[in-house]
PDB file of C-alpha atoms in Angstrom:
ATOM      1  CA  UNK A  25      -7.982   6.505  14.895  1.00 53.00           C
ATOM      2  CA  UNK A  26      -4.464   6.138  13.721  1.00 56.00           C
ATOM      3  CA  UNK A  27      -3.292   9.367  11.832  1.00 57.00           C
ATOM      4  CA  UNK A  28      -2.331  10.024   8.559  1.00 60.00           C
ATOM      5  CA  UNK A  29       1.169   9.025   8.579  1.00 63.00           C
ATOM      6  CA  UNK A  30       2.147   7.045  11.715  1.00 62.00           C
ATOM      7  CA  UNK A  31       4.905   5.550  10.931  1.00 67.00           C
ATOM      8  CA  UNK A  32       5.719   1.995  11.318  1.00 75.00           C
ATOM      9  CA  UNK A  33       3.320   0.131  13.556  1.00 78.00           C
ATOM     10  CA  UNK A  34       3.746  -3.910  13.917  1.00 85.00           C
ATOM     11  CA  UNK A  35       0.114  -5.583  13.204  1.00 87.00           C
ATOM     12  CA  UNK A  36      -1.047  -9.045  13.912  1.00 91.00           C
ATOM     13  CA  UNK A  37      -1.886 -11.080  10.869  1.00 94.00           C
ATOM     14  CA  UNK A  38      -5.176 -10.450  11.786  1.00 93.00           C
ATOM     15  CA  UNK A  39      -5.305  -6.632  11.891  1.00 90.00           C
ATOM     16  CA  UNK A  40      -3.432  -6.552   8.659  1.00 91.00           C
ATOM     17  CA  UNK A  41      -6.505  -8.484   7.034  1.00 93.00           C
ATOM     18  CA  UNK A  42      -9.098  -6.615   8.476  1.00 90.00           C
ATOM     19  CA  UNK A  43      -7.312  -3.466   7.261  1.00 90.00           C
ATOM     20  CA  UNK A  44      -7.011  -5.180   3.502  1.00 91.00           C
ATOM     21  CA  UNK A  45     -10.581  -6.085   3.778  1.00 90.00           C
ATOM     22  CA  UNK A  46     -11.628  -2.554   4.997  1.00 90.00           C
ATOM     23  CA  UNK A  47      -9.545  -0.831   1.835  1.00 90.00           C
ATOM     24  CA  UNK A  48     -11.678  -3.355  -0.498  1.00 89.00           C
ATOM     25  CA  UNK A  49     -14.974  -2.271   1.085  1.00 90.00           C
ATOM     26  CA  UNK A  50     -13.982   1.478   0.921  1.00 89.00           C
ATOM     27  CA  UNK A  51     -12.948   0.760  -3.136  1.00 88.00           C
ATOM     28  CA  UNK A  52     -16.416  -0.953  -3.915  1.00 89.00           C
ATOM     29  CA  UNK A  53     -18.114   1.776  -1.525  1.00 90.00           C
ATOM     30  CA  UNK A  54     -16.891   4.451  -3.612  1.00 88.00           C
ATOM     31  CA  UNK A  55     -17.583   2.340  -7.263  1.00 89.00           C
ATOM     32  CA  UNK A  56     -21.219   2.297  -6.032  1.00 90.00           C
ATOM     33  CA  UNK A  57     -20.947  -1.748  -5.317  1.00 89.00           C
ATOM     34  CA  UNK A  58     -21.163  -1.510  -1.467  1.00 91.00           C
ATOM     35  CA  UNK A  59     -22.991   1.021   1.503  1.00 92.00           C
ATOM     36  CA  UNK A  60     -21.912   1.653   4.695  1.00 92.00           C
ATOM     37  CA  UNK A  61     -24.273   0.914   7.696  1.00 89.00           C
ATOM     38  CA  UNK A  62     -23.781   0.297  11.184  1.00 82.00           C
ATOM     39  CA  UNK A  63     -20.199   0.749  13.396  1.00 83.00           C
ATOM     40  CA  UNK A  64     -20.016  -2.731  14.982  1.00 79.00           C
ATOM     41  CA  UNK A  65     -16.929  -3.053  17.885  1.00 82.00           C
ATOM     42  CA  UNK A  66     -14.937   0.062  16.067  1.00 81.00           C
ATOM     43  CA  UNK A  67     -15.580  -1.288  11.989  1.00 85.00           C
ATOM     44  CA  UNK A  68     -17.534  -0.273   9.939  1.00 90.00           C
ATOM     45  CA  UNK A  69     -20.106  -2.790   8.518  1.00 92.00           C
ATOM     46  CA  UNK A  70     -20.851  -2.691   4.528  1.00 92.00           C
ATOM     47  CA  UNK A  71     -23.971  -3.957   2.541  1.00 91.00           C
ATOM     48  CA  UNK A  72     -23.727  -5.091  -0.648  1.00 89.00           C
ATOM     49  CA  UNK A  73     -25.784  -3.562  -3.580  1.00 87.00           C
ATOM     50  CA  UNK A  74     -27.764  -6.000  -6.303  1.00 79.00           C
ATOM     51  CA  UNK A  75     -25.929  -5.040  -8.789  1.00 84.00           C
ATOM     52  CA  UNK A  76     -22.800  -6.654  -6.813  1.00 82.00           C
ATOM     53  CA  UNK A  77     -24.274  -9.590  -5.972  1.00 82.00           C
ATOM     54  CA  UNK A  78     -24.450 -10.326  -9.824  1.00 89.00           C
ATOM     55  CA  UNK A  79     -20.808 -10.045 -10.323  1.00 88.00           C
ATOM     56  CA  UNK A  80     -18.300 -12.802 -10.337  1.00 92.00           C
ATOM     57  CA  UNK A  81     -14.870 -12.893  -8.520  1.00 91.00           C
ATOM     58  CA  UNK A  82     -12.848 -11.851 -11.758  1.00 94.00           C
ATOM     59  CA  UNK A  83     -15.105  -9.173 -12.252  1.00 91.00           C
ATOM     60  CA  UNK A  84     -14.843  -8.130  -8.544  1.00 87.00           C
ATOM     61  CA  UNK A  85     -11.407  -8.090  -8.699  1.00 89.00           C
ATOM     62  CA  UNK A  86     -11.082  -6.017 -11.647  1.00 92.00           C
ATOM     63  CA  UNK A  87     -12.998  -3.409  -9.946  1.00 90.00           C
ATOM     64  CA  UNK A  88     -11.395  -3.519  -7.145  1.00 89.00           C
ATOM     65  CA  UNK A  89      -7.997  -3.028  -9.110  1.00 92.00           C
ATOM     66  CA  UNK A  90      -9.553   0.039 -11.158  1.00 92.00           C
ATOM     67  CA  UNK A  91     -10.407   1.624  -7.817  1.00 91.00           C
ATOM     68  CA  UNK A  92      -6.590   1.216  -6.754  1.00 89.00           C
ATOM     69  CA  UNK A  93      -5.051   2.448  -9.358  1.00 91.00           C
ATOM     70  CA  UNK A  94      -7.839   5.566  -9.384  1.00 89.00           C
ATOM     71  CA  UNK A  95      -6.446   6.180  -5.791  1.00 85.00           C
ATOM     72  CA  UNK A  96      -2.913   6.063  -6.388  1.00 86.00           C
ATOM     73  CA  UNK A  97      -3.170   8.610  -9.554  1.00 86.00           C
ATOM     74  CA  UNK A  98      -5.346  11.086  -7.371  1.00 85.00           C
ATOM     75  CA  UNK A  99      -3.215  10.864  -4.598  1.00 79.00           C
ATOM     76  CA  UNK A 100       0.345  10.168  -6.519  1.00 76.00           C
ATOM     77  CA  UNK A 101       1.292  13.562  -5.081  1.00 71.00           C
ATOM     78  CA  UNK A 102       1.186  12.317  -1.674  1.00 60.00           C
ATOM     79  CA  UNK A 103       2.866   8.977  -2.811  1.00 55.00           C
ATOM     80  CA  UNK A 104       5.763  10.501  -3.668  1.00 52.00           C
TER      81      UNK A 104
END
């Protein structure tokens, strides 16, 4: 595990999408849309709820925005 504040690390394109992907599934884990399960090769692996099964992509991504900006105000201390 990479700490906190690392500094600058170069990332293939494909790191840098799992670690996009992996903030989205932390976001809907925390709005109650997604569980963790099982590690699988060093990830994490997420099931979906019902609930977020039902939604569609706008609505997804409107939740996923309200978690980010939730973050960034409880954290804006550490921001700047």
């Amino acid at each position: 595990a990479l700490p906190i504040w690392c500094g600058f690390i170069d990332f293939s394109k494909q790191e840098k999408m799992d670690l996009i992907n992996l903030a989205k599934c932390r976001m809907l884990e925390r709005a109650g849309f997604l569980e963790e399960s099982e590690v699988e090769d060093g990830w994490p692996q997420f099931n979906p709820k019902l609930t977020f099964l039902s939604l569609n992509d706008s609505e997804k991504d409107a939740i996923i925005k309200e978690q980010m900006i939730g973050y960034l105000k409880a954290n804006e201390n550490f921001i700047n």
